[in-house]
Each structure stands twice: as C-alpha cells, then as structure tokens.
Coordinates of N, CA and C in Angstrom, one line a residue:
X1 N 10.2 7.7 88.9 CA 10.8 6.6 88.1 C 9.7 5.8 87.5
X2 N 8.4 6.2 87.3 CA 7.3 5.7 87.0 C 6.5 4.7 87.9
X3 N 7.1 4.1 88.9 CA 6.5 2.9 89.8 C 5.5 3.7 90.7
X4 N 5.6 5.5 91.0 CA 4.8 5.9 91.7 C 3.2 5.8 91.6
X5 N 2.6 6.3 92.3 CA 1.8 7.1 91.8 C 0.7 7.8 93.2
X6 N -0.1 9.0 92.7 CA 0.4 9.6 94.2 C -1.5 9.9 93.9
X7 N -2.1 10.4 95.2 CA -3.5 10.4 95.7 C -3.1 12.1 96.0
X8 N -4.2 12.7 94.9 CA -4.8 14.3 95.8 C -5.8 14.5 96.5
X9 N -5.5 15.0 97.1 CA -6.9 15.9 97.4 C -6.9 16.9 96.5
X10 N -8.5 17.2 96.0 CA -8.9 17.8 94.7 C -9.6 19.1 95.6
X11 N -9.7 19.4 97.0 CA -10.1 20.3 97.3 C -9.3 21.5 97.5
X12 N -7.9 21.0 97.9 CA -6.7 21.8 98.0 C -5.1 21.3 96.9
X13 N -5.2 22.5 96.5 CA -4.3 22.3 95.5 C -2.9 22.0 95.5
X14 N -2.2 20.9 95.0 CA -1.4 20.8 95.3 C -0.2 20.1 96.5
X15 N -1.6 19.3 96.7 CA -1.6 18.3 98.2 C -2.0 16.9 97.8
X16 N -0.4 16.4 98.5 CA -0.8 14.9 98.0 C -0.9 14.2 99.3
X17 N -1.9 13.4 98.9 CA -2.1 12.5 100.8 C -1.2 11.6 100.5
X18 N -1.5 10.8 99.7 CA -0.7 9.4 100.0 C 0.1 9.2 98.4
X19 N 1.0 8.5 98.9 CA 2.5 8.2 97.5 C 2.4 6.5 97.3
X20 N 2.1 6.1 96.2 CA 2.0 4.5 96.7 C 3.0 3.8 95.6
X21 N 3.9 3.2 96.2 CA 4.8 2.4 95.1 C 4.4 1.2 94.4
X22 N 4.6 1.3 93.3 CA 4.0 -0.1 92.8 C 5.4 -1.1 92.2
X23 N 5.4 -1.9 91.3 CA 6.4 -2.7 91.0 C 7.0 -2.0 89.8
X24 N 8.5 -2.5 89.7 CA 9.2 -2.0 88.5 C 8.5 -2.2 87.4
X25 N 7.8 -1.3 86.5 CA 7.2 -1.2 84.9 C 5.5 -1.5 85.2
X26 N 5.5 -1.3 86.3 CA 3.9 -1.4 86.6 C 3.1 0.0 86.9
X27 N 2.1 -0.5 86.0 CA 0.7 0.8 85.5 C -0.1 0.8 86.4
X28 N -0.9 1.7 87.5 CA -2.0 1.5 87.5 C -3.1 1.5 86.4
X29 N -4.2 1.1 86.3 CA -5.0 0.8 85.2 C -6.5 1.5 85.6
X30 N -6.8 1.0 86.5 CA -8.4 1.2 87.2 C -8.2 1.3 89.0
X31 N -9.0 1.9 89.3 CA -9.0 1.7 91.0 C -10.7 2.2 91.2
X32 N -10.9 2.1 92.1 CA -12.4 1.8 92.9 C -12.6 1.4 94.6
X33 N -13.3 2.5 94.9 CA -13.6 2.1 96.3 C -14.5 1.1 97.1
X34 N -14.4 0.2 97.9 CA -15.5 -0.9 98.3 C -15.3 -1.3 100.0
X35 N -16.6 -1.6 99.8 CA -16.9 -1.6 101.1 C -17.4 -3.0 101.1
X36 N -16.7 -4.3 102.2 CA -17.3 -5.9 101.3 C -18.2 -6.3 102.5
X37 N -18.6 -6.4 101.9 CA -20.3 -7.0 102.8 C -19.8 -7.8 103.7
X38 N -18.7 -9.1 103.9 CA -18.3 -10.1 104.3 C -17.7 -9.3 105.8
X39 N -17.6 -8.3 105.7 CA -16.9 -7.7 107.0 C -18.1 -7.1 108.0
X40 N -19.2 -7.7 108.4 CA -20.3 -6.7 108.9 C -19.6 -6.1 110.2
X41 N -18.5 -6.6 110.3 CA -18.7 -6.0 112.4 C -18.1 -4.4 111.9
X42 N -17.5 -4.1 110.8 CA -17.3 -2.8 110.3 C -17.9 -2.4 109.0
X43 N -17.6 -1.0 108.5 CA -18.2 -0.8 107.8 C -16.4 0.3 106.9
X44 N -15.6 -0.8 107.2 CA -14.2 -0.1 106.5 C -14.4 -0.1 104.9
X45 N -13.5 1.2 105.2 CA -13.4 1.1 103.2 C -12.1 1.0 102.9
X46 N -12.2 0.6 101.6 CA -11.0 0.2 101.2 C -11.0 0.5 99.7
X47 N -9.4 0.5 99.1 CA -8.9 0.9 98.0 C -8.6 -0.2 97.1
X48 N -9.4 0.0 95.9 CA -8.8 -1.6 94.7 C -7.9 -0.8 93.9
X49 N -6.7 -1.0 93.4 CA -6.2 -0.6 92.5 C -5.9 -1.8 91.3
X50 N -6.3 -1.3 90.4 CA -5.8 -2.9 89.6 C -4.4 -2.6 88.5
X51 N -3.9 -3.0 88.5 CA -2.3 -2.6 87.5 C -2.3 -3.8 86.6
X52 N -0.9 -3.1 85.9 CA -0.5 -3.8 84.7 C 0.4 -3.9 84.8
X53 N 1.6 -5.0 84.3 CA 3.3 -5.2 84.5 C 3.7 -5.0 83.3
X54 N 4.4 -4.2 82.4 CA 5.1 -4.2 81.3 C 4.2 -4.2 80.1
X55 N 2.9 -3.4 79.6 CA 1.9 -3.5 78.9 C 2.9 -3.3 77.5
X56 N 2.5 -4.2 76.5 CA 3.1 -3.6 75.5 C 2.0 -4.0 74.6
X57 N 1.7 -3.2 73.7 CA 1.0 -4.1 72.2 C 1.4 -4.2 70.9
X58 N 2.3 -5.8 70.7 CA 2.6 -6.2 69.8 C 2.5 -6.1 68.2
X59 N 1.2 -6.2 68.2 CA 0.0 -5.8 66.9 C -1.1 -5.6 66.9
X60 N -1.5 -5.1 66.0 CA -3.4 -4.0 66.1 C -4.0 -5.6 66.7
X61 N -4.7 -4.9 68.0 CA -5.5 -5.6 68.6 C -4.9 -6.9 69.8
X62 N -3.5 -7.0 69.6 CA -2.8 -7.6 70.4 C -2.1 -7.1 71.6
X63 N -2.3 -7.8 72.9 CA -1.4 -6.9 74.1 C -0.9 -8.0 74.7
X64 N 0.8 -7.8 75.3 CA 1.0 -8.7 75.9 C 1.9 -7.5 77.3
X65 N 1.4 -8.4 78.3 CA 2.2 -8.1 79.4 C 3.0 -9.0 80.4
X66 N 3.3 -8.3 81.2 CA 4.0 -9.3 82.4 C 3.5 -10.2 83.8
X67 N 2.4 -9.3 83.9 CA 1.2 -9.5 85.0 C 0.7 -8.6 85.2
X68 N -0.4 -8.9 85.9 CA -1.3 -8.3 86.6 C -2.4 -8.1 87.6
X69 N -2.4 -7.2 88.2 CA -2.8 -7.7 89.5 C -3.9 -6.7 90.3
X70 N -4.4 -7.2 91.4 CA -5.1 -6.3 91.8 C -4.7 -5.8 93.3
X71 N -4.5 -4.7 93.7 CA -3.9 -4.4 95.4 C -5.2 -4.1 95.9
X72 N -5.2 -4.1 97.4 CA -6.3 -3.8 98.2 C -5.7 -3.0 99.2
X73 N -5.8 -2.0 99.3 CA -5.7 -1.3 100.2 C -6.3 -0.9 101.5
X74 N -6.1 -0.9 102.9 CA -7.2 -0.6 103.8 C -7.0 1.1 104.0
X75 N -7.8 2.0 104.2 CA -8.5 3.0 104.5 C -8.3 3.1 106.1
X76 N -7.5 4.1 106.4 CA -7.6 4.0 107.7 C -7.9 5.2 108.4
X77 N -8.1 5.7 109.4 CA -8.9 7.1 109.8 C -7.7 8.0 109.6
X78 N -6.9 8.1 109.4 CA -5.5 8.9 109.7 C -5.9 9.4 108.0
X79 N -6.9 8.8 107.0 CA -6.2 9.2 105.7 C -5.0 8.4 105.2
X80 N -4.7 7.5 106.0 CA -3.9 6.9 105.1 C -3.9 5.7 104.7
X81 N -3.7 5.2 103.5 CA -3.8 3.4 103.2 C -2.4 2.3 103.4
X82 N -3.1 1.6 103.8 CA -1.7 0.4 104.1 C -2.6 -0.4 103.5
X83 N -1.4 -1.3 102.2 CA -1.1 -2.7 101.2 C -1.9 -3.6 102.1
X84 N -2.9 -4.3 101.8 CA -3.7 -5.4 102.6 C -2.7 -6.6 102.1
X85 N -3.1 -6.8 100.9 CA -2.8 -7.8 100.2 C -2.6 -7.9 98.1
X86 N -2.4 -8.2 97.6 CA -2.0 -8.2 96.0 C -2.2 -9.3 95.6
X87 N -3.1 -9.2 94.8 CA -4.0 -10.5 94.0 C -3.6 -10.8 92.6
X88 N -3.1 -11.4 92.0 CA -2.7 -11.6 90.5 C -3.7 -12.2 89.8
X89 N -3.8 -11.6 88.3 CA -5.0 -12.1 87.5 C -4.3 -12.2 86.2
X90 N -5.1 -13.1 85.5 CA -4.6 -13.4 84.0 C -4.4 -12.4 83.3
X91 N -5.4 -11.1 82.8 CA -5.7 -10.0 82.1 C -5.8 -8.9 82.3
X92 N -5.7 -7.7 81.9 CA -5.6 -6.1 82.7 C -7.2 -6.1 82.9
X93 N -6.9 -6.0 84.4 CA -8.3 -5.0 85.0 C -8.8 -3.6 84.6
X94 N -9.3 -3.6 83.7 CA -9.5 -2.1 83.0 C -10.9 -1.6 83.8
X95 N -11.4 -2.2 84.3 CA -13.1 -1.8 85.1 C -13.2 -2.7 86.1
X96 N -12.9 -1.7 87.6 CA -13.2 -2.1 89.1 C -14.6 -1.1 89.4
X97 N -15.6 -2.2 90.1 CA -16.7 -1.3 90.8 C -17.3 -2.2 91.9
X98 N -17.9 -1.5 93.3 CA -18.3 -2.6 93.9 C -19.6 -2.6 93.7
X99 N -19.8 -4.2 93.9 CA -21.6 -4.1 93.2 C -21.8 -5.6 94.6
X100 N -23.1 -5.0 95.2 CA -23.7 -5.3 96.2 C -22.6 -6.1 97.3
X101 N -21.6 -5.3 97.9 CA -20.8 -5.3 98.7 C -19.3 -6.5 98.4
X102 N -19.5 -6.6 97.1 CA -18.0 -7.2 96.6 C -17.9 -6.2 95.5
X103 N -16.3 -7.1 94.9 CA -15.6 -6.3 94.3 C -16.0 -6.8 92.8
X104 N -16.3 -5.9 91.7 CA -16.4 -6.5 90.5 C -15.7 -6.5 89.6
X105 N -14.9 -7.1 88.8 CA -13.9 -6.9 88.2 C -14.2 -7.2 87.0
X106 N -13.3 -6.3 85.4 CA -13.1 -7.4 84.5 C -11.6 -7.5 84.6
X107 N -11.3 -8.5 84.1 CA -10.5 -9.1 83.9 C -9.9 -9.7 82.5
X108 N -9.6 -8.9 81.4 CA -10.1 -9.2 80.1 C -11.3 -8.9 79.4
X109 N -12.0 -10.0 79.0 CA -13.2 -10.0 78.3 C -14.4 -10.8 79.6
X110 N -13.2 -10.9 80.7 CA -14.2 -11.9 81.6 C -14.7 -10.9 82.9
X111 N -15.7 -11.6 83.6 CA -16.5 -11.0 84.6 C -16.3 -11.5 85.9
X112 N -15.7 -10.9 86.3 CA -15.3 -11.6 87.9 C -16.2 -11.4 89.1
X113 N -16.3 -11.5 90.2 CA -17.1 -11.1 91.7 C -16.1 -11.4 92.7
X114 N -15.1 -10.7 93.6 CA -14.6 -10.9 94.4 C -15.3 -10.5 95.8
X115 N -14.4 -11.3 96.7 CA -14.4 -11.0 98.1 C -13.3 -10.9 99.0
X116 N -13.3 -10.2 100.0 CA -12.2 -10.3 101.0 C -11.7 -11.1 101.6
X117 N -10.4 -11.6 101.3 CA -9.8 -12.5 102.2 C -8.7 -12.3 102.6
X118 N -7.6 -13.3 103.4 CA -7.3 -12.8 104.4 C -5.5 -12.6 103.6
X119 N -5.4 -13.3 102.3 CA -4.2 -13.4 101.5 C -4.1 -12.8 100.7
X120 N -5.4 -12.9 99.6 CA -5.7 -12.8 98.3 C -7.4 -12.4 98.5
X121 N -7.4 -11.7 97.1 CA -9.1 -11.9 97.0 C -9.8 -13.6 96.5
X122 N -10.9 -13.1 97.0 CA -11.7 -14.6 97.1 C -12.7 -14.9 95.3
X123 N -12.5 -15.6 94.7 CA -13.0 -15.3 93.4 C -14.5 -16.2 93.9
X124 N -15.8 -15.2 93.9 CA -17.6 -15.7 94.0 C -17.7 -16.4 93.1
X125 N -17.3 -15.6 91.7 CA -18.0 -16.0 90.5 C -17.3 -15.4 89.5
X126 N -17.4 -16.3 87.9 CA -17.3 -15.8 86.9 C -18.0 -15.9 85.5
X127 N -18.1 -15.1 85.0 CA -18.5 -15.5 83.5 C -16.9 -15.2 82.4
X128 N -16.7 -16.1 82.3 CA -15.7 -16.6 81.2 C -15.7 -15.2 80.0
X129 N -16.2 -14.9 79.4 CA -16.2 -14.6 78.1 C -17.6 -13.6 77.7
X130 N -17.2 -12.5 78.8 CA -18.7 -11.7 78.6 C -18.9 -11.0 77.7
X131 N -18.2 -10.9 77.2 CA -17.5 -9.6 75.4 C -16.8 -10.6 74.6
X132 N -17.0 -10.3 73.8 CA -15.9 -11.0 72.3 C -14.3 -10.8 72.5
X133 N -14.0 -9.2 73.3 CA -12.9 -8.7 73.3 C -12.2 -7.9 74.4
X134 N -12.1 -6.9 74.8 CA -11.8 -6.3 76.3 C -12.9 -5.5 77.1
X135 N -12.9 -5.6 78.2 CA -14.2 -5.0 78.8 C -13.4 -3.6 79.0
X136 N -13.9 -2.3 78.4 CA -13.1 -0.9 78.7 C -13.8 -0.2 79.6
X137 N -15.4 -1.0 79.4 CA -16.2 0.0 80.3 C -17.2 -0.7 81.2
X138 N -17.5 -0.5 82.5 CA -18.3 -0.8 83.3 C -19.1 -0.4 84.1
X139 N -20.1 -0.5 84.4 CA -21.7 0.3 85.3 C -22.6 -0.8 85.4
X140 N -23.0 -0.7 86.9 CA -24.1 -1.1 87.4 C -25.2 -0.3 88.1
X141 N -26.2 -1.1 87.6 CA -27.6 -0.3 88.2 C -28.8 -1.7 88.9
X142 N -28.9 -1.8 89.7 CA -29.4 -2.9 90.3 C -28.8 -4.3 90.1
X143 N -29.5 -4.8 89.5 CA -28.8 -6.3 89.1 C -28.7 -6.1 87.6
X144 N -28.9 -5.0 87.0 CA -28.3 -5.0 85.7 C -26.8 -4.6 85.5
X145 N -26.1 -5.1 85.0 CA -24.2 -4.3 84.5 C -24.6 -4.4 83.5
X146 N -23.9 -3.3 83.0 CA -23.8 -2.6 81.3 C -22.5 -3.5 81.4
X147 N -22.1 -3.5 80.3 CA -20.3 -3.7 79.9 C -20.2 -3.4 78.3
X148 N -19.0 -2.6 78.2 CA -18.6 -2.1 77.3 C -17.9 -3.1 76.5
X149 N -17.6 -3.4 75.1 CA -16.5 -4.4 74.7 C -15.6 -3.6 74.1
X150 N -14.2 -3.5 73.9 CA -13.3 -2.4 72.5 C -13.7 -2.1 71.4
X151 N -14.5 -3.1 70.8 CA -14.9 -2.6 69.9 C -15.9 -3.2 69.0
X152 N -16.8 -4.3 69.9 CA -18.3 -5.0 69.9 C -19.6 -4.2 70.7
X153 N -19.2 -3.0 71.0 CA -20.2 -2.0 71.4 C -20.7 -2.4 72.9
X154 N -22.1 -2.2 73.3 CA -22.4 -2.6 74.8 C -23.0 -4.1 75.0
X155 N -23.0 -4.5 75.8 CA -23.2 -6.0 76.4 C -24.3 -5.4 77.8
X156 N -25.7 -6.3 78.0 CA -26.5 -5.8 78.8 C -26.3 -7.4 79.9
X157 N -25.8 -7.5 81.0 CA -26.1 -8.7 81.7 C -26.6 -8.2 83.1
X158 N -26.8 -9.8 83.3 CA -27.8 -9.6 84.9 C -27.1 -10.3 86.4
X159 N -26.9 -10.2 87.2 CA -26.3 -11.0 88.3 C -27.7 -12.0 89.1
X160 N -27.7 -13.1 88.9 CA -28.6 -14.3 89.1 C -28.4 -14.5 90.6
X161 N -29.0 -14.4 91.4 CA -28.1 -14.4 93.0 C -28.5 -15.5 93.2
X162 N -29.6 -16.7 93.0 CA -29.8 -17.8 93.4 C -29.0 -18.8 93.1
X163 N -28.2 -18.7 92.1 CA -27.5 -19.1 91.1 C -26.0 -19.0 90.7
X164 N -26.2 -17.8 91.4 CA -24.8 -17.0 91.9 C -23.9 -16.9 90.6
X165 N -24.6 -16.8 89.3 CA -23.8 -16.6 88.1 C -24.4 -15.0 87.3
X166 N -23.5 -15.0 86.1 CA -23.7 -13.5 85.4 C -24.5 -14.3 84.4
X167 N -25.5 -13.4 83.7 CA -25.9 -14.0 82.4 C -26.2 -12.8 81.7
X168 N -25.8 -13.1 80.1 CA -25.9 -11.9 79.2 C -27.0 -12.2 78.2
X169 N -28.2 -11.2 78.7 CA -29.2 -10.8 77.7 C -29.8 -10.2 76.7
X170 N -28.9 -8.9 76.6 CA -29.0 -8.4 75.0 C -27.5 -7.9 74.9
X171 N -27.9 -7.3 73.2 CA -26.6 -6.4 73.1 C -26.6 -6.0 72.0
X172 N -25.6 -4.9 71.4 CA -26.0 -3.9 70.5 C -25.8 -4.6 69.2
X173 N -26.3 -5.0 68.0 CA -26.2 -6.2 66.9 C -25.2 -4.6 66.3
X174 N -24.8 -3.9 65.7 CA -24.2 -3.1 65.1 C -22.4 -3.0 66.2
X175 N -21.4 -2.9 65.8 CA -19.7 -2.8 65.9 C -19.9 -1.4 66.5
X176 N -19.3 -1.1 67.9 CA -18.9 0.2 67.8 C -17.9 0.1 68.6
X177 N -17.1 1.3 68.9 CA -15.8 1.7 69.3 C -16.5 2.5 70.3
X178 N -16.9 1.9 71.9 CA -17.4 3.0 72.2 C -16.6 4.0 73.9
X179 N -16.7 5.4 73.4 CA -16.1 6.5 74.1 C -16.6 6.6 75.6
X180 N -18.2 6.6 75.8 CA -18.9 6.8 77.0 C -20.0 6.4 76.6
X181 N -20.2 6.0 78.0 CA -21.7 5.7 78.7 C -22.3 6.1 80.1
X182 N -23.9 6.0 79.6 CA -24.4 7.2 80.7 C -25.9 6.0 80.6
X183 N -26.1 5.6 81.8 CA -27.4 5.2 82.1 C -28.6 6.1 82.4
X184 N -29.5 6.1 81.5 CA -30.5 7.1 81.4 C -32.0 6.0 82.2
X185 N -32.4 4.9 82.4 CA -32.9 4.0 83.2 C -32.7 2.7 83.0
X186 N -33.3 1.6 83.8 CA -33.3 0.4 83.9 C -32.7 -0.3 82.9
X187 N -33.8 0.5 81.8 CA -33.5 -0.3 80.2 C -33.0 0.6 79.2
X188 N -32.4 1.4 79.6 CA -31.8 2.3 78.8 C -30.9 2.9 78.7
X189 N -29.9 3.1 77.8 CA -28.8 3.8 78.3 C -28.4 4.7 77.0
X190 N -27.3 5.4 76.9 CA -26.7 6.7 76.0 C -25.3 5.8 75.8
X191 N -24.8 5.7 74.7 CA -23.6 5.6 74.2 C -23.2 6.6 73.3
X192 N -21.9 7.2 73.0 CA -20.7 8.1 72.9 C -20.0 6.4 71.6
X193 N -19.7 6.6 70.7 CA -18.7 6.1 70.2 C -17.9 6.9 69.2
X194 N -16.8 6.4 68.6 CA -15.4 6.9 67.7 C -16.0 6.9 66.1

C-alpha cells in the first residue's frame, strides 16, 4: 500500500529481514547507520530513517509536504529493529550521516547535529542556512563536510568543536546541478554534474 518498506539482505536473494511500516503517504527519503557517542556503556547500533509525509511539488523549485520526520531504530542481535522513537523536523531530510558519534542531518538547506535521547532526538547544533537551497548531498572527512546544494553546486564547511558550531569556508562561485561526489583528499574533491 506504499507505507511499507522492507530491508534485504543483499547476500542472499530474495530475503527480507525486516518490513517496517511507516505512516499513511509517507516516503522514506534517506537512512544511515550510527553509533552515538552519548551511550558509552555500549557500543549499539542503530537505524536513522528520515521520511517525508505527502511530498508534492507545487512549482519548479517549490515542495510542499505534510511532515517530516526522522525514526530511530534500535539494532538488536536477533537482526531485528524495534521503533526507539520519531522525531519531527521542518524540512525533508535528504542526507543522514554519523559524524563523530552523532547524528548529522540536513534538514532543508540547514545543518543539524543530533543526539540520543530518551523521546526524541536531541538537537547539539545548527547552522540555519548552509546552502542557498536543498542539501541533496552529504560527506564527511574529518572535520571537513562537503554539502551538496540542488542547484548552487558544492559548499566546503568545518565543525568548530570549541564552539560547537558549523562554519562555511569556501564554495564553488560557478551554478551547478550536481549528480555525484567523490572525495579525492582533505582539499579536494570530484563533482559529477547535469
């Protein structure tokens, strides 16, 4: 009925571990695995899925939806996940990754840092407005994150830990539409665009 959506195993064909229901007209979007620093007496993992409620897009460059949210799932030895908790966010999560034991989110054009808590995720930090437009793509490499914009090309920022904020220090002065990205070092990266 669309609300599914189901986990393979990619080593055997045709084998689903787990079936996960989501809400009536709801997308998954992005998902990512993490492990949150905040839990030391274990080292569980766990499932981010971030969805979408009723995505539609109105007009070129406009989206509206119904909500959206992010699930956490716990990882259990059995292989199977059980619903921790479901966190609601203003904008589609299009790029979950964990970066130095939280959860990194966009959220729009904005940059989140979550943590585990016991309801909801815990929001560290944000940068407001890290792209002009939607973040499609995301990668970290130390304290550097790349981020992708839809269609303002790549955005180079840094995570300040004393400070506990994001800050954005270069970016590509040329528009692109871009397809992929591949970190080639520190300071360098490969873009793919349309």
């Amino acid at each position: 009925n669309g609300t599914e959506r189901c986990i393979i195993d990619p080593t055997v064909p045709n084998d689903v571990l787990e079936l996960l229901e989501l809400g009536e007209n709801e997308a998954a979007v992005s998902c990512a695995t993490c492990i949150f620093a905040g839990r030391p007496e274990t080292t569980e993992f766990f499932l981010a899925v971030g969805t979408v409620k009723s995505l539609r897009f109105d007009q070129p460059g406009g989206r509206k939806h119904d909500g959206c949210f992010i699930h956490i799932y716990r990882l259990l030895e059995s292989h199977r996940l059980v619903l921790l908790h479901k966190t609601p966010i203003e904008d589609i999560p299009l790029c979950l990754i964990e970066f130095r034991g939280r959860l990194m989110v966009s959220v729009g054009c904005a940059l989140r840092l979550y943590d585990l808590g016991k309801r909801k995720l815990l929001r560290k930090t944000e940068h407001v407005r890290l792209v002009p437009n939607l973040i499609i793509k995301l990668q970290v490499y130390g304290d550097r994150i790349y981020a992708c914009d839809s269609t303002e090309s790549i955005f180079f920022a840094k995570y300040i830990r004393e400070t506990n904020r994001f800050a954005v220090f270069a970016d590509d002065p040329i528009p692109r539409i871009i397809a992929s990205l591949c970190i080639i070092d520190y300071d360098t990266v490969a873009i793919g665009d349309k």
